[in-house]
CSV table of N, CA, C and O in Angstrom, one decimal:
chain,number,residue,atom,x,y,z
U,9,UNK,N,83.7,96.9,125.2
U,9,UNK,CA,84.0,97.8,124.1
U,9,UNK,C,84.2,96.9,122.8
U,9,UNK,O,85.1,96.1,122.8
U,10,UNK,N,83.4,97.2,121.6
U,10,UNK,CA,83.5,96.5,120.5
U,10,UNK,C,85.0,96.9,119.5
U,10,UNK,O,85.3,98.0,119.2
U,11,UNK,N,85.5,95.9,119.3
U,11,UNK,CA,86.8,96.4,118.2
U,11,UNK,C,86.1,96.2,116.9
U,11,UNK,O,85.4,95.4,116.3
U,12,UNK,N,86.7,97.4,116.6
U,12,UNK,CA,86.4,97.7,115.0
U,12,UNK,C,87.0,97.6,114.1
U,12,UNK,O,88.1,98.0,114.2
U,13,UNK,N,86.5,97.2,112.7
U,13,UNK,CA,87.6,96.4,111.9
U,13,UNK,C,88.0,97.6,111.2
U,13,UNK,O,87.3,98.6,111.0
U,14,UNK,N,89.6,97.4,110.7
U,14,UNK,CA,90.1,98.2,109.7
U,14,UNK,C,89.0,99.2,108.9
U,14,UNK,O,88.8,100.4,109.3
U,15,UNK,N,88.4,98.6,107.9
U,15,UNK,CA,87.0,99.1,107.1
U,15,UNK,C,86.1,99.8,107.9
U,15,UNK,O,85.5,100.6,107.2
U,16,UNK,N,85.5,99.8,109.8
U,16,UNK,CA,85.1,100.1,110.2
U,16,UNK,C,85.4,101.6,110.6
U,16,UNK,O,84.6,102.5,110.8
U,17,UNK,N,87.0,101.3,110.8
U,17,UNK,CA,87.5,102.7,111.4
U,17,UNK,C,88.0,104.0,110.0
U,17,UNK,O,88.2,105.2,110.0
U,18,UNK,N,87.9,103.1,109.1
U,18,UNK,CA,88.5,104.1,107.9
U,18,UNK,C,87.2,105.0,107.5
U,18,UNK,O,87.2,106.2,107.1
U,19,UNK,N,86.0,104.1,107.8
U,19,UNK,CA,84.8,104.7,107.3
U,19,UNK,C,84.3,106.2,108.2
U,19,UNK,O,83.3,106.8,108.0
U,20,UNK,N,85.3,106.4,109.2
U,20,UNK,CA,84.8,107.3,110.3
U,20,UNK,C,85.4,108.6,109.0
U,20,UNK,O,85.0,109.8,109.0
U,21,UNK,N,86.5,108.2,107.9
U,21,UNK,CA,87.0,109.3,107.1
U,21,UNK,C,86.0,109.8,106.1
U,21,UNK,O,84.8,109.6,106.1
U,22,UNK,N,86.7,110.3,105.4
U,22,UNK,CA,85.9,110.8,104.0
U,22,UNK,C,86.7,110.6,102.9
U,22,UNK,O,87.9,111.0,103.0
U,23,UNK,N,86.5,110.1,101.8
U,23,UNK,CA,87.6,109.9,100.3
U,23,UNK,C,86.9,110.3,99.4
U,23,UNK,O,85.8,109.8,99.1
U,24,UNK,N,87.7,111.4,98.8
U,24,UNK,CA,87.2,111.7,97.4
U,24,UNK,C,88.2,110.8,96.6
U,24,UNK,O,89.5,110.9,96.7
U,25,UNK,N,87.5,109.7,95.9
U,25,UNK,CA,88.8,109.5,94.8
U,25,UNK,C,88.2,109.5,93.6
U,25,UNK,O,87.1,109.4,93.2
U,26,UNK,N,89.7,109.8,92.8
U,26,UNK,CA,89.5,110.0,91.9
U,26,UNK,C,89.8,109.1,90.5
U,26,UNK,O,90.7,109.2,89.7
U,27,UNK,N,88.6,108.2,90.5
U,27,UNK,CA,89.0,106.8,90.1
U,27,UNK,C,89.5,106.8,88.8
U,27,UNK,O,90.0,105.7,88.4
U,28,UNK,N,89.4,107.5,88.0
U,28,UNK,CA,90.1,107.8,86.6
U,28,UNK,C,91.3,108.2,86.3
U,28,UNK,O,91.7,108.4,85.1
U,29,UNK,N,91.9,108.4,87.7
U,29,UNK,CA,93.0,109.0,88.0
U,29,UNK,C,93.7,108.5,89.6
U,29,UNK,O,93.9,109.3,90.6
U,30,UNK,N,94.3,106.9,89.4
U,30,UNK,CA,94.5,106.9,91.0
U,30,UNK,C,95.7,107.7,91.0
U,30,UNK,O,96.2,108.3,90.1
U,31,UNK,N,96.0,107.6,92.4
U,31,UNK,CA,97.2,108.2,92.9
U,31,UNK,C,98.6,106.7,93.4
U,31,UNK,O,99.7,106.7,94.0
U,32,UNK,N,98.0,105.8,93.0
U,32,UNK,CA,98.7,104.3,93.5
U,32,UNK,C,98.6,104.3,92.4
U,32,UNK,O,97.7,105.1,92.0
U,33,UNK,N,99.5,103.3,91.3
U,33,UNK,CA,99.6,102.4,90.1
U,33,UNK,C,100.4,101.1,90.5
U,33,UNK,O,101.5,101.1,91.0
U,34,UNK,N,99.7,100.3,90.2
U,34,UNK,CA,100.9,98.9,90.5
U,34,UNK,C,100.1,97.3,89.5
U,34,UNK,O,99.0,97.0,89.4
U,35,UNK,N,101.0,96.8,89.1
U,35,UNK,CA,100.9,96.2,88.7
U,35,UNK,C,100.5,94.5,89.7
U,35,UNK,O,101.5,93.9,90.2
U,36,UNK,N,99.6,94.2,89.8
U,36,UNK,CA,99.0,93.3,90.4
U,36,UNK,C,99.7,91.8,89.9
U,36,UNK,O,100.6,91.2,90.6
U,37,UNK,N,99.4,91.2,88.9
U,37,UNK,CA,100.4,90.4,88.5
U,37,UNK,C,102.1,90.4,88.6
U,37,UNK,O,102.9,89.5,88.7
U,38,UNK,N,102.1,91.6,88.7
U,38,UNK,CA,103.5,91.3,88.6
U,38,UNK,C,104.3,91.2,90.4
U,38,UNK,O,105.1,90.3,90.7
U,39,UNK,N,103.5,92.3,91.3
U,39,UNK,CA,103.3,91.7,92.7
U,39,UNK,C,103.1,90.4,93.3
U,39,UNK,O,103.5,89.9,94.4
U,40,UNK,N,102.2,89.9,92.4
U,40,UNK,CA,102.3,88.0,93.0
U,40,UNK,C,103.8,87.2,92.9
U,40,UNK,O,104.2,86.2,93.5
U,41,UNK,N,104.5,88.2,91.7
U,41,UNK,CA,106.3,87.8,91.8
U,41,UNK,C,106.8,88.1,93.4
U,41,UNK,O,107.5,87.2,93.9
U,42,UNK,N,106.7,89.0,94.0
U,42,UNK,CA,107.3,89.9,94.7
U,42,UNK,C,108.0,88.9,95.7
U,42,UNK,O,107.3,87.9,95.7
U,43,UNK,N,109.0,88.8,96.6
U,43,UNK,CA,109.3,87.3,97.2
U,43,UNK,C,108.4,88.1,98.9
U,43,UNK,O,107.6,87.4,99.5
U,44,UNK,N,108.5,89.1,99.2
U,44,UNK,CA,108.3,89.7,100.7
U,44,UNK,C,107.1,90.4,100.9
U,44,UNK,O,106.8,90.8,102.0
U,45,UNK,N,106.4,90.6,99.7
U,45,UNK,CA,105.2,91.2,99.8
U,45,UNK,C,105.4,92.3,101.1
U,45,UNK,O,105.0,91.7,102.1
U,46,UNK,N,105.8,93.5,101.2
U,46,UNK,CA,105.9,94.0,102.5
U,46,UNK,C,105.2,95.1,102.5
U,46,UNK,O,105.2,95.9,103.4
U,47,UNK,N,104.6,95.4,101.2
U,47,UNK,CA,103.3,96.4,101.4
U,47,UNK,C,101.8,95.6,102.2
U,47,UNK,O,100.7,96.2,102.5
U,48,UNK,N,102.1,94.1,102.3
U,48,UNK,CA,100.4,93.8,102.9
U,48,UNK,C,100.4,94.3,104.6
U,48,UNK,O,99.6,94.5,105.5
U,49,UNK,N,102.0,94.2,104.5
U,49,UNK,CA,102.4,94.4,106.1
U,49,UNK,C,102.4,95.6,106.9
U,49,UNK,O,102.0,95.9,108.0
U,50,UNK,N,103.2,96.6,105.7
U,50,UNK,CA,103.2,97.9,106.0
U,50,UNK,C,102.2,98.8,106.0
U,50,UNK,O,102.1,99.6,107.0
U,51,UNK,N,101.3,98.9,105.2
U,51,UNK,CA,99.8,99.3,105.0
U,51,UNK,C,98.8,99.4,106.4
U,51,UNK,O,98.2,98.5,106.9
U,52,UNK,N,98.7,101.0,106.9
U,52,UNK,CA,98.0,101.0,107.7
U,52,UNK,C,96.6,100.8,107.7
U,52,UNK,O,95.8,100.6,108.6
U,53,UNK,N,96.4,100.7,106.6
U,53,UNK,CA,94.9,100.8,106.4
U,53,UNK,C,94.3,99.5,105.4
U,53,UNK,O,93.2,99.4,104.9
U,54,UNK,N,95.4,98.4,105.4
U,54,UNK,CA,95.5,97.4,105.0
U,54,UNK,C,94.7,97.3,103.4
U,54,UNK,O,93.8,96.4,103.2
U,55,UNK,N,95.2,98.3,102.5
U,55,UNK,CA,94.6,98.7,101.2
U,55,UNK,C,95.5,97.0,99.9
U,55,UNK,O,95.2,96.5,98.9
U,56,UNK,N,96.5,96.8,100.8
U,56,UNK,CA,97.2,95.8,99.9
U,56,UNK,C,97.1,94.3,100.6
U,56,UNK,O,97.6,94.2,101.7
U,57,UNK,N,96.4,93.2,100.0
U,57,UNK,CA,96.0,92.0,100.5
U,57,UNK,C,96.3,91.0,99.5
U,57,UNK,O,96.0,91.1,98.4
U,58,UNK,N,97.2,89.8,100.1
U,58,UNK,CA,97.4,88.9,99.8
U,58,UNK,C,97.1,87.2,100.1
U,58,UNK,O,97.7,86.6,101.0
U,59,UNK,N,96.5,86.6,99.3
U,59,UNK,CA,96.1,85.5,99.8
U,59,UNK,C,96.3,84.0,98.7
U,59,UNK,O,95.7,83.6,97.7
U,60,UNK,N,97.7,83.5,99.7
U,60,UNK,CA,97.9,83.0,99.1
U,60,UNK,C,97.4,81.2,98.7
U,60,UNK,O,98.2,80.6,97.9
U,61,UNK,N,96.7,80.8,99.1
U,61,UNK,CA,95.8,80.0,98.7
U,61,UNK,C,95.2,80.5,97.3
U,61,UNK,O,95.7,79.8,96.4
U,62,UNK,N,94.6,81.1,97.2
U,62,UNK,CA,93.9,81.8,95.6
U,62,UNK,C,95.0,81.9,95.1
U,62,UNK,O,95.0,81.4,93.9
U,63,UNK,N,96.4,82.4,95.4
U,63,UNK,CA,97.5,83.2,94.2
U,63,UNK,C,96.7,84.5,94.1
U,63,UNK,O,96.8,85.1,93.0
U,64,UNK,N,96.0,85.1,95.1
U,64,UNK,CA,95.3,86.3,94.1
U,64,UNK,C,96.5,87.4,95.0
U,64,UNK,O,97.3,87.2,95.9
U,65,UNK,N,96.3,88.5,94.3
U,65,UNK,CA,96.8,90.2,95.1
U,65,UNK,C,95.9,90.7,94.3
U,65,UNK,O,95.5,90.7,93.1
U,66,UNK,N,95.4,91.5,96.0
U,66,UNK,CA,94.7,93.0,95.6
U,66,UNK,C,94.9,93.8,96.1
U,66,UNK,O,95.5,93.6,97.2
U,67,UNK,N,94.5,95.3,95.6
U,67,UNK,CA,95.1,96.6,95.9
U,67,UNK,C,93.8,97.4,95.7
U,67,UNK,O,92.8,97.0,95.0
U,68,UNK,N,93.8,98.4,96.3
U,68,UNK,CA,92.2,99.3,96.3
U,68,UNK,C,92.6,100.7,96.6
U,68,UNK,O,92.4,101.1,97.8
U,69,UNK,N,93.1,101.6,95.8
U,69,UNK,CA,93.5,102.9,96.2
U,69,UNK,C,92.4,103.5,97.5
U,69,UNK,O,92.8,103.8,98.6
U,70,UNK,N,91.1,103.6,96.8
U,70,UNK,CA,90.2,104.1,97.9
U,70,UNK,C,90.6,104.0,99.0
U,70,UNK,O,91.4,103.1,98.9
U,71,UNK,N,90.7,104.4,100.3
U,71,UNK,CA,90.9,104.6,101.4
U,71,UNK,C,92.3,104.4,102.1
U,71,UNK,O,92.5,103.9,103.2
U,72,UNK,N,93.2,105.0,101.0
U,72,UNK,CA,94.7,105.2,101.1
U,72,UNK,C,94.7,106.2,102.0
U,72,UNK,O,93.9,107.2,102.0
U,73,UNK,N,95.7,106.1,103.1
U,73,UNK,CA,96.4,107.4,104.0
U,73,UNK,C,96.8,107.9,103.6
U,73,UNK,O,96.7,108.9,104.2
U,74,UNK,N,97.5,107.9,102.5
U,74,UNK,CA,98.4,108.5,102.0
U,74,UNK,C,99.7,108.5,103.0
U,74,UNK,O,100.3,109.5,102.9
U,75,UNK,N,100.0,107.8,103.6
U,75,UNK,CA,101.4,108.1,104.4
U,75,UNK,C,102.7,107.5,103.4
U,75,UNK,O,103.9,107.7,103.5
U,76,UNK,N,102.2,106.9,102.6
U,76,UNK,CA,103.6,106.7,101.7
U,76,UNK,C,104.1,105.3,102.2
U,76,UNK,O,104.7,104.7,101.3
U,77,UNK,N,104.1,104.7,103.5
U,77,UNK,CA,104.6,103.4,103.7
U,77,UNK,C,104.9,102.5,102.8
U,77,UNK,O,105.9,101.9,103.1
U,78,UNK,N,104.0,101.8,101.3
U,78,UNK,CA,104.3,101.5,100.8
U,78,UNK,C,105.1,101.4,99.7
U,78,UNK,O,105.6,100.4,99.2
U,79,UNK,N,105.4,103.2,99.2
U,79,UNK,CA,106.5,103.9,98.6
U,79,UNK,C,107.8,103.5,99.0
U,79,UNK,O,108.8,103.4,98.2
U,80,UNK,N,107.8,103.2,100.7
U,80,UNK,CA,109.1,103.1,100.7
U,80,UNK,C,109.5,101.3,101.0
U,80,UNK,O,110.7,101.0,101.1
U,81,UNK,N,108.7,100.5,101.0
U,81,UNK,CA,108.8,99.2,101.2
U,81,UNK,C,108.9,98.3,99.8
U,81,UNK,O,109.5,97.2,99.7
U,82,UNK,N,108.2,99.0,98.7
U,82,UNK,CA,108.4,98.3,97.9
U,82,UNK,C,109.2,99.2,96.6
U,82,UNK,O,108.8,100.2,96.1
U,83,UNK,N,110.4,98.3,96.3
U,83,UNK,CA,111.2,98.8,95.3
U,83,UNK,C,110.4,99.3,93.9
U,83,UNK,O,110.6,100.4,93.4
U,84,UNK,N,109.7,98.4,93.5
U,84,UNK,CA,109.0,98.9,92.2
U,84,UNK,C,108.6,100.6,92.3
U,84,UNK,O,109.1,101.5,91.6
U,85,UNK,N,107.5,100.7,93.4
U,85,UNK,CA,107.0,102.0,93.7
U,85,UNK,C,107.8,102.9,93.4
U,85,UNK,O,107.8,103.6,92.4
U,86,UNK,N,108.8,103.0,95.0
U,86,UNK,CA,110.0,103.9,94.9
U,86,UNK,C,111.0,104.3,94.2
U,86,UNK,O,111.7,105.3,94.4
U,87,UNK,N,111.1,103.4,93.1
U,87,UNK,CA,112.1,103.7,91.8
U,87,UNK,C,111.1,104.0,90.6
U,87,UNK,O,111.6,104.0,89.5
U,88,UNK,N,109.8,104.2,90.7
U,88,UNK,CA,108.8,103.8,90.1
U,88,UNK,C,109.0,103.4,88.7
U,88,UNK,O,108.9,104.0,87.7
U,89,UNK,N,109.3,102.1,88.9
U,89,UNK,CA,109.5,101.3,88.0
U,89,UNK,C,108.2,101.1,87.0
U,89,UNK,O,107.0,100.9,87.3
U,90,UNK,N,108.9,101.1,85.8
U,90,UNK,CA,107.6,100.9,84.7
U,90,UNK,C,106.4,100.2,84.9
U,90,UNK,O,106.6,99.0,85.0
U,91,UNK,N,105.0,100.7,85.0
U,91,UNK,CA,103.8,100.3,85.6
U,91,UNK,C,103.8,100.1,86.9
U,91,UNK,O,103.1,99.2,87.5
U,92,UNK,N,104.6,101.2,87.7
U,92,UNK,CA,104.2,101.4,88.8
U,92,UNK,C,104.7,103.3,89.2
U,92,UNK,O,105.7,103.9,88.9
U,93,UNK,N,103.4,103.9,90.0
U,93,UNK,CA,103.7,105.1,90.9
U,93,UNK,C,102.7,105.6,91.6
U,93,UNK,O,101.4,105.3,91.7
U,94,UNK,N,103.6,106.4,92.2
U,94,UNK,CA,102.7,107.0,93.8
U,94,UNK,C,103.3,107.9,94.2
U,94,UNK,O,104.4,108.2,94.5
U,95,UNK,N,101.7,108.8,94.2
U,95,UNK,CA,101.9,109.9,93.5
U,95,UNK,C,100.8,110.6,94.7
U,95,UNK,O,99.7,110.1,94.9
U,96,UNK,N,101.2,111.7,95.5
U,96,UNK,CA,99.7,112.9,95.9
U,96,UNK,C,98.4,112.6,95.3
U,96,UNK,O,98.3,112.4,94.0
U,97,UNK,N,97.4,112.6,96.0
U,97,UNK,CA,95.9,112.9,95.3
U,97,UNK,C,96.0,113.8,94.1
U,97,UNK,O,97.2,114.3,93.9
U,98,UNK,N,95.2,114.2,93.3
U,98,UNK,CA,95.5,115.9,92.3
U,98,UNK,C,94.6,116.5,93.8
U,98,UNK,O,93.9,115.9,94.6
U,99,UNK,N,95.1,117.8,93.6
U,99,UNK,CA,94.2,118.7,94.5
U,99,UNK,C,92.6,118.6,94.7
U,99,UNK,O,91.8,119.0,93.8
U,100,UNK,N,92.1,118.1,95.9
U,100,UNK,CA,90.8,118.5,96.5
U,100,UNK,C,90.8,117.1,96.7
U,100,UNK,O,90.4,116.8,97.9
U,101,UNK,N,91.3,115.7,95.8
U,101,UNK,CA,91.0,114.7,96.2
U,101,UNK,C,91.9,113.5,97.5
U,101,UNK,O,92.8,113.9,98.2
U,102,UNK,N,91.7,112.6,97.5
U,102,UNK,CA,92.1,112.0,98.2
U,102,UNK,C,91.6,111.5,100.0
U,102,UNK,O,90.7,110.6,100.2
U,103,UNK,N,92.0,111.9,100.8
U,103,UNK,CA,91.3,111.3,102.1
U,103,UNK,C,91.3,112.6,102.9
U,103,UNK,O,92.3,113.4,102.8
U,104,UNK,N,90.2,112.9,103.7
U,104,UNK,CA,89.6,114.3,104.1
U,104,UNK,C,89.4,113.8,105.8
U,104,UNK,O,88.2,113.9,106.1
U,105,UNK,N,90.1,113.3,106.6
U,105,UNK,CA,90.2,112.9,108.0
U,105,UNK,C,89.3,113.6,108.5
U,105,UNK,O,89.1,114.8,108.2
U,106,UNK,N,88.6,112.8,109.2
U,106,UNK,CA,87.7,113.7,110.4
U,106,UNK,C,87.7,112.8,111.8
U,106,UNK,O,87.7,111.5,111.8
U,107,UNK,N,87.8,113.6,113.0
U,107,UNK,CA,87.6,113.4,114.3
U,107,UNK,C,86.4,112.5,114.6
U,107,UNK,O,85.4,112.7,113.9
U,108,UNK,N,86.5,111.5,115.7
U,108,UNK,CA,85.1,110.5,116.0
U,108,UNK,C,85.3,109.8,115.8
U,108,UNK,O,84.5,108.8,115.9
């Protein structure tokens, strides 16, 4: 049985997003401060990646669960600290689960 990568299994979903409008805001520079990074960890769908060789962080609303794990691991979010929030899709958008 083949295992399938993250990207593999998210793609079995559907995402409307609404890229003019995420539903994540986060300040990417200011994340490379962060000492615990515990959204790359908590992230089921592994939307937050850190690599520290480069110094880079990245973040990609698209194919968010929306389960909020990040909300509650990272203080910025959850107090939504200036240049950061997380927030519901607006209505119709966001991730549309499907069976298979």
């Amino acid at each position: 049985m083949k295992i399938l990568s993250m990207d593999d299994r998210l793609a079995k979903n559907r995402f409307d997003s609404d890229d003019h409008n995420p539903h994540i805001i986060i300040d990417k520079e200011a994340c490379k401060t962060c000492d615990h990074k515990a959204c790359t960890f908590c992230c089921p769908a592994e939307r937050y990646k850190w690599d520290a060789q480069k110094d880079k962080f990245s973040f990609d609303h698209v194919g968010c669960l929306e389960c909020g794990n990040c909300r509650y691991v990272c203080e910025r979010l959850y107090r939504s600290i200036s240049g950061y929030s997380w927030n519901y899709p607006s209505q119709g958008k966001g991730i549309i689960f499907r069976e298979g």
